[in-house]
Short mmCIF file of C-alpha atoms (C1' of nucleotides) in Angstrom, two decimals:
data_model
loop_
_atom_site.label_atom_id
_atom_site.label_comp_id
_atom_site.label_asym_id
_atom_site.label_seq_id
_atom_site.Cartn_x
_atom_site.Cartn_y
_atom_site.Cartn_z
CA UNK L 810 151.02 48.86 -8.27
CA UNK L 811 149.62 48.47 -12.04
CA UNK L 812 148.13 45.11 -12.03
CA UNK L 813 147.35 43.19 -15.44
CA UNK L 814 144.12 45.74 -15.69
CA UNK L 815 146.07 49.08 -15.78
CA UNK L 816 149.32 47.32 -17.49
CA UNK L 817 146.42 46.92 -19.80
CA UNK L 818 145.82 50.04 -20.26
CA UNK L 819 148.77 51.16 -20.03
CA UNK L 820 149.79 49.16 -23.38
CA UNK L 821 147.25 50.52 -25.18
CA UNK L 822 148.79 53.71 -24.74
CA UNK L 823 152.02 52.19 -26.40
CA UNK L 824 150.04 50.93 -28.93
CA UNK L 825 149.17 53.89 -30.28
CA UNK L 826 153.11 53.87 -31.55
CA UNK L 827 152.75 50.87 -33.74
CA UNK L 828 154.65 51.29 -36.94
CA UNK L 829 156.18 54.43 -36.16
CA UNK L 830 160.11 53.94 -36.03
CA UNK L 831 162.25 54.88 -33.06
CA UNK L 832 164.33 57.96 -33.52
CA UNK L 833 165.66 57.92 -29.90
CA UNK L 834 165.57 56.72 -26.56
CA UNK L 835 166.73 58.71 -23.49
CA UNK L 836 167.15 57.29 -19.98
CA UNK L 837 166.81 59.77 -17.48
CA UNK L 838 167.42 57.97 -14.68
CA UNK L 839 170.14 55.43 -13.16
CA UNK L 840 168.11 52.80 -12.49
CA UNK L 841 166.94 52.06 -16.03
CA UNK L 842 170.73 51.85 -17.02
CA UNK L 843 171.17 48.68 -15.11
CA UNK L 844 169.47 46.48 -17.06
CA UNK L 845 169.49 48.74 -20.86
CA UNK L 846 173.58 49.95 -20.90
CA UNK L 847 174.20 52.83 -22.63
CA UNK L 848 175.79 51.13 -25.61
CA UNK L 849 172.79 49.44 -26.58
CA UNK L 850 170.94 52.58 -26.67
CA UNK L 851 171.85 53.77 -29.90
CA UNK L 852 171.21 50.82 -32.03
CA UNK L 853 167.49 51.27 -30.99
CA UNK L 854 167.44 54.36 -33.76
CA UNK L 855 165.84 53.40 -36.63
CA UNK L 856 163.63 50.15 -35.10
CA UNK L 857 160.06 49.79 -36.12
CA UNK L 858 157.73 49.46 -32.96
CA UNK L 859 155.65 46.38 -34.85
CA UNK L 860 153.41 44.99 -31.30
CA UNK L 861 153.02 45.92 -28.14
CA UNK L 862 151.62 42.33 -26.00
CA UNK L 863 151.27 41.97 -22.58
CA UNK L 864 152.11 38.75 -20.45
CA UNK L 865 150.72 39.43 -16.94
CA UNK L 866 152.02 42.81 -15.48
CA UNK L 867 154.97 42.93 -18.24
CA UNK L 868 154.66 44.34 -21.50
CA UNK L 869 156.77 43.24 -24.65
CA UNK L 870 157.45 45.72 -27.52
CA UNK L 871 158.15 43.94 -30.38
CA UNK L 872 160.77 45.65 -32.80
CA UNK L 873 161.59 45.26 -36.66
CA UNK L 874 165.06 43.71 -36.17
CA UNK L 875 163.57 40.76 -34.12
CA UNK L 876 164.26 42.02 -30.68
CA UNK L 877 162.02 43.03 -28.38
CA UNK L 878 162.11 45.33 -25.27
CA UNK L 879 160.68 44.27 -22.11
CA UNK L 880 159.32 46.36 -19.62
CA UNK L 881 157.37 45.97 -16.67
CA UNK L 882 156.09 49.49 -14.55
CA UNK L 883 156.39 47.79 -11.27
CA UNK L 884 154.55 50.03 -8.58
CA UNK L 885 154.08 53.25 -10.26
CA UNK L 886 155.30 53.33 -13.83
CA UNK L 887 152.70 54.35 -16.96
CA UNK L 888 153.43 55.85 -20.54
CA UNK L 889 152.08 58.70 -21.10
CA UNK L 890 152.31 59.78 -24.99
CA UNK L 891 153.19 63.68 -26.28
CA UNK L 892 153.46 65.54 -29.58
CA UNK L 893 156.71 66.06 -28.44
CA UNK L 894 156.92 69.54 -25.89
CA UNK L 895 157.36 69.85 -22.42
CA UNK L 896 158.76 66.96 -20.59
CA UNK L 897 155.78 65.55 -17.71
CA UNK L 898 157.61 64.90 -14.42
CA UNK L 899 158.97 61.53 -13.24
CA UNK L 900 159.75 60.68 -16.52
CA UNK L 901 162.67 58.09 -16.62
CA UNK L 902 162.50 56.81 -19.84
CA UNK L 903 161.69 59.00 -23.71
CA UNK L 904 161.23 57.04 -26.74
CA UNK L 905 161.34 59.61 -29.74
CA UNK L 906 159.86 58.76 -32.88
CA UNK L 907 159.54 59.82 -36.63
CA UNK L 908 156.11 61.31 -36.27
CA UNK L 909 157.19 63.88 -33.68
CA UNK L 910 155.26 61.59 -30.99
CA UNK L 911 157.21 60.38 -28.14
CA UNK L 912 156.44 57.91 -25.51
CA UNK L 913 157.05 58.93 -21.96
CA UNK L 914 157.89 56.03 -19.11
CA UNK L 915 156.37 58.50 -16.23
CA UNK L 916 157.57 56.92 -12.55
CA UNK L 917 157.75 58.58 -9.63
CA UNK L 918 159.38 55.63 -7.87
CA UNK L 919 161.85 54.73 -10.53
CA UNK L 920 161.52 51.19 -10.06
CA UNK L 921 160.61 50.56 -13.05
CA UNK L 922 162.76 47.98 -15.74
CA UNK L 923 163.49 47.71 -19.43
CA UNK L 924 165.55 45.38 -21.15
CA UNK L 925 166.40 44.73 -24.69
CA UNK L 926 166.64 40.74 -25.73
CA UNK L 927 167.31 39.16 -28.80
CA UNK L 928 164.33 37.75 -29.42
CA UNK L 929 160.64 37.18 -28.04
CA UNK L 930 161.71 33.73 -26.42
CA UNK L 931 161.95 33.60 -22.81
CA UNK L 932 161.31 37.53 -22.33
CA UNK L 933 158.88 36.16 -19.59
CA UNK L 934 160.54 32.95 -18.43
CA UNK L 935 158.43 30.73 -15.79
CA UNK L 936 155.23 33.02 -15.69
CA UNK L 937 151.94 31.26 -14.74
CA UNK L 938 148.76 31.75 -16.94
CA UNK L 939 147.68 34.83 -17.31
CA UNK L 940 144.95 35.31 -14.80
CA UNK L 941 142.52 36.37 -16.94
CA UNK L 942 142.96 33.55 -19.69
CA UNK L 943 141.09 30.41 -20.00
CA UNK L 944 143.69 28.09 -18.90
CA UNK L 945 143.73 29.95 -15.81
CA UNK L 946 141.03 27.26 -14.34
CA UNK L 947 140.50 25.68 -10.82
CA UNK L 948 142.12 22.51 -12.05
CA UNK L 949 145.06 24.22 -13.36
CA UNK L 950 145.67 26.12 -10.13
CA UNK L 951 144.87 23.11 -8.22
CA UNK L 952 147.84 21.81 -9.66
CA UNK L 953 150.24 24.02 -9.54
CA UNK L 954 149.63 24.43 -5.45
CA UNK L 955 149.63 21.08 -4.73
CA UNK L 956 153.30 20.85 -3.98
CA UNK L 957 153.23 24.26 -2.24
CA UNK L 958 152.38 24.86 1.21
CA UNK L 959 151.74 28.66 1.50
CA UNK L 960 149.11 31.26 2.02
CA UNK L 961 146.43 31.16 -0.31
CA UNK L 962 147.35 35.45 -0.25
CA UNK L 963 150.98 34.95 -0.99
CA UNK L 964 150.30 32.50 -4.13
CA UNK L 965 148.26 34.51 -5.98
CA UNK L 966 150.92 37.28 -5.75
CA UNK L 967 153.06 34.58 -7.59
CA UNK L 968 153.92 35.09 -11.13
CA UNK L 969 154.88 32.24 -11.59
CA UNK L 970 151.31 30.37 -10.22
CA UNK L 971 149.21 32.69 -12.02
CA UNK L 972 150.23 35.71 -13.91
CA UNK L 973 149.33 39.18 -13.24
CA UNK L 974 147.88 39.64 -9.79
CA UNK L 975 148.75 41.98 -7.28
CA UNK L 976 148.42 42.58 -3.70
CA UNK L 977 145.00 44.80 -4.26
CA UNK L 978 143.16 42.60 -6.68
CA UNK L 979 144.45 39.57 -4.23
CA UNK L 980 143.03 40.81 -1.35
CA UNK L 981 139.90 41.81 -3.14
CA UNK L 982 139.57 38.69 -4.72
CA UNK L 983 140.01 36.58 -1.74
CA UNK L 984 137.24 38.80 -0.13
CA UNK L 985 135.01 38.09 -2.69
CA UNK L 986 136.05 34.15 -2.58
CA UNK L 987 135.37 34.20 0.68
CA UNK L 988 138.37 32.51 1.12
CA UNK L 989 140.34 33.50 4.64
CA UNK L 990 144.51 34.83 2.99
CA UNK L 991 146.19 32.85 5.32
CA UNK L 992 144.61 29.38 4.34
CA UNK L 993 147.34 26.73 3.08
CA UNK L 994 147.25 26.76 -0.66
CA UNK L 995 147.45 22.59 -0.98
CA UNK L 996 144.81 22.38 1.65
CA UNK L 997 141.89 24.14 -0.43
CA UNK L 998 138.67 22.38 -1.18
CA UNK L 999 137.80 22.04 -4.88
CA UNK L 1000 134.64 24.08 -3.86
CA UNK L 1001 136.83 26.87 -2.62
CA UNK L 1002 139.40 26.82 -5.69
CA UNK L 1003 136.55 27.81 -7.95
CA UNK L 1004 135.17 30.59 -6.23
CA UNK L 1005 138.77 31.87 -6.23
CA UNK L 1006 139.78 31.76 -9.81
CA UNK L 1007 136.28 32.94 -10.32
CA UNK L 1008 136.61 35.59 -7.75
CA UNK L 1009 139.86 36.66 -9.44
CA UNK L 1010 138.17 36.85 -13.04
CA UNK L 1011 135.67 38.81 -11.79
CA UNK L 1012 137.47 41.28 -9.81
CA UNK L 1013 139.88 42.03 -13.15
CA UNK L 1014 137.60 41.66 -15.34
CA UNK L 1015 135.19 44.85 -13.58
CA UNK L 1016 138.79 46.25 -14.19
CA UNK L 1017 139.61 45.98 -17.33
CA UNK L 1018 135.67 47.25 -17.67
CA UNK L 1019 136.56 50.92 -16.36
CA UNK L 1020 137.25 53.71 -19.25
CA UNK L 1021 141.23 53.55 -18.73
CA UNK L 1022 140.13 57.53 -19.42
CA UNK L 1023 138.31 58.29 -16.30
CA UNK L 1024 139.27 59.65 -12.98
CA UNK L 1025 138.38 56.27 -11.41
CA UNK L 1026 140.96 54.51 -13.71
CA UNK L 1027 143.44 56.61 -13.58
CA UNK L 1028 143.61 56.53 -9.85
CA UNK L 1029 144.20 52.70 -10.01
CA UNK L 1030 147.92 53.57 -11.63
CA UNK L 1031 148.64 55.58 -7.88
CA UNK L 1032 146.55 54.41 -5.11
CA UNK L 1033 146.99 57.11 -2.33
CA UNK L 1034 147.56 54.82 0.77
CA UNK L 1035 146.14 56.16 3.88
CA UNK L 1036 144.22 59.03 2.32
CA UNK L 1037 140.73 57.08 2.02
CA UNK L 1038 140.17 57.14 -1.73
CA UNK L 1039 140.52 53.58 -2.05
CA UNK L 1040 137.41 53.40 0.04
CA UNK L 1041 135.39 53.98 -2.28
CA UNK L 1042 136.90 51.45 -5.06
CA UNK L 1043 137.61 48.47 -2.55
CA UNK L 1044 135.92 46.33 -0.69
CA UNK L 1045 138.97 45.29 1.94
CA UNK L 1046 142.33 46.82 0.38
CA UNK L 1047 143.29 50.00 2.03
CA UNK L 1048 139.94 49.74 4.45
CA UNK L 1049 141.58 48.20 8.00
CA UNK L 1050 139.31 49.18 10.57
CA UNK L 1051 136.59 50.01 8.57
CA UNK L 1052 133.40 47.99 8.45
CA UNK L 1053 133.03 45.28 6.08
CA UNK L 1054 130.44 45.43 3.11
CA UNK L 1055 129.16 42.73 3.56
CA UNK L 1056 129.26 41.68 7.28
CA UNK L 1057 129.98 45.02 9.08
CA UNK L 1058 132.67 43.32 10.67
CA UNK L 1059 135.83 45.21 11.40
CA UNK L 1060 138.50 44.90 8.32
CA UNK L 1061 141.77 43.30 10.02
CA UNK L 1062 145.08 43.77 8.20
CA UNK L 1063 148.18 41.28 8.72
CA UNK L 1064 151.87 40.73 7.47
CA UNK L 1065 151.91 37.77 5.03
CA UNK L 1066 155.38 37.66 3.25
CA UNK L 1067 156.25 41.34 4.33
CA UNK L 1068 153.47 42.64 2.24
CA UNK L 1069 150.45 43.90 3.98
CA UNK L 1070 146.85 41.97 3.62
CA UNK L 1071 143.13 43.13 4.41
CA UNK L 1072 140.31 40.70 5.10
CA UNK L 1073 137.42 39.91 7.05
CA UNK L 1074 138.07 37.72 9.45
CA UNK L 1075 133.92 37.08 9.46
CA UNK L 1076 133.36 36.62 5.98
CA UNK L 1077 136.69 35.14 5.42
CA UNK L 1078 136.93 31.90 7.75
CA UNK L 1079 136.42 28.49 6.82
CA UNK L 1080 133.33 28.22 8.90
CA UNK L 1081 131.80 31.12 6.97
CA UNK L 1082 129.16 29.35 4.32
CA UNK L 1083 129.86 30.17 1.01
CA UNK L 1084 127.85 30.71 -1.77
CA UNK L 1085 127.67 27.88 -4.52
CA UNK L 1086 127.82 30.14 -7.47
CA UNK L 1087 128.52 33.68 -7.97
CA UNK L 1088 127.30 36.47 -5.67
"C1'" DC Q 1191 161.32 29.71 4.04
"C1'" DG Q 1192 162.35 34.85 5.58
"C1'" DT Q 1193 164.70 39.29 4.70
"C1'" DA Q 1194 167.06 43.00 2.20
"C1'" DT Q 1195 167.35 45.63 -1.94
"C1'" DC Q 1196 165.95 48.93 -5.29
"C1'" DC Q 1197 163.45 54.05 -5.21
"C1'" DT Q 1198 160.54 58.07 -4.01
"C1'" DG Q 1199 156.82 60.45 -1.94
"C1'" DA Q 1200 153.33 60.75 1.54
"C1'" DC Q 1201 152.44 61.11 5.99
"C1'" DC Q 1202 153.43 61.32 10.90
"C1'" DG R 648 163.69 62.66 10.15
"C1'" DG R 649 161.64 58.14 10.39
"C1'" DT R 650 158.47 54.90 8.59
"C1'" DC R 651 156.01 52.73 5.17
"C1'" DA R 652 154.10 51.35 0.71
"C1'" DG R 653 155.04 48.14 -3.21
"C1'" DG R 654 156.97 43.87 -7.39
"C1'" DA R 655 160.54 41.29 -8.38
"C1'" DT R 656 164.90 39.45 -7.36
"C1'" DA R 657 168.88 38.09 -4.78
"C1'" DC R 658 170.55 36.03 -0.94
"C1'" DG R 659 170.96 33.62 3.88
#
DNA sequence: CGTATCCTGACC
DNA sequence: GGTCAGGATACG
């Protein structure tokens, strides 16, 4: 579940390779081998790690040859960096480099991807704005919904309408919005598209604000469903049944597109004033 | 458009 | 031992 916030972080973490050269990479697990064979392994030794960008949840590693390596963490990937020494748990993926440092892809769930392309073109084909960018506006999304007729919930979990979102900071931003999930995307007022894409700044933004060093942080790489911590760091995600924060409303959750979403049905209806600006 | 697939761990 | 969580992708 590392949205753009904690891929954030989580390439900072890579970054701290830049200009170190590649001695090895290991795969330690199947699933990594579908889409980085075996072959191409060993003409990774002796690449320079020059950037490390990131493009909503995916990261691109730029190398000294001209490729790059793409990889996105999916639910519960992170790097974790050593000074080489015991290997951490889950870890699918070990980049080895000259310094002695090495680069762990930690991931319980192994879903994880890398792939090596030729070049930086089209590592990220079709993604939307990055949701935290400038072109990410209420006219811009307007746009790109207006030939869509889905949930307002299941297009912001589109890459390719805006770039980075998951289901937490969608359901958290929709909260904030006021905006009810299940409301057709092309059938939004102007009024409500706003308070949406500035819903959705604000919510990553107070993200990308935590120390990616504190406990806080850390726990938004693996959100323990079920167990209550997310209580404290959401307003609706993880909180069904539990009164709402603003309204004291019971938090309903539904099935939109297989994924689960909370909301308030008080707050969240199209009756329900909302605010002009802000709050 | 929906549904299955990949994976594992947490929880019942 | 069964269910569920989740992002992206492939397929009906």
């Amino acid at each position: 579940m590392p949205e753009l916030p904690e891929v954030e972080f989580a390439a900072d973490k890579a970054r701290t390779m830049i200009g170190q050269t590649i001695t090895s990479l290991r795969l330690l697990h199947r699933s990594l081998r579908r889409n980085l064979p075996a072959r191409t392994l060993a003409s990774l030794r002796g690449e320079r790690l020059l950037s490390v960008a990131r493009r909503g949840k995916y990261q691109i590693l730029a190398l000294s040859s001209g490729r790059v390596l793409v990889v996105h963490l999916r639910m519960t990937g992170d790097w974790e960096t050593r000074e080489g020494g015991a290997m951490l748990p889950h870890t699918r993926a070990l980049f080895e480099f000259d310094s002695g440092r090495s680069l762990a892809l930690v991931d319980s769930r192994a879903l994880a991807t890398i792939s090596l392309l030729g070049n930086a073109e089209d590592a990220v084909p079709g993604l939307g704005p990055d949701a935290t960018d400038r072109s990410f506006n209420w006219t811009a999304l307007k746009d790109r919904l207006r030939t869509r007729r889905i949930p307002i919930k299941q297009a912001l979990l589109d890459q390719r309408v805006v770039a980075g979102i998951g289901n937490i900071y969608a359901a958290e931003a929709l909260w904030k919005a006021r905006v009810d999930p299940r409301r057709h995307s092309n059938m939004l007022s102007d009024v409500e598209l706003r308070s949406i894409v500035a819903a959705v700044r604000s919510v990553l933004r107070r993200a990308l604000r935590r120390n990616p060093g504190s406990p806080a942080a850390t726990a938004g790489a693996e959100v323990r469903y079920r167990s209550g911590e997310g209580d404290l760091r959401f307003n609706v995600y993880d909180r069904e049944g539990k009164p709402c924060r603003r309204c004291q409303r019971t938090i309903r959750r539904i099935v939109q597109g297989g994924r689960s979403t909370c909301f308030c049905p008080h707050c969240q209806s199209q009756s329900q004033p909302r605010p002009g600006r802000g709050a």
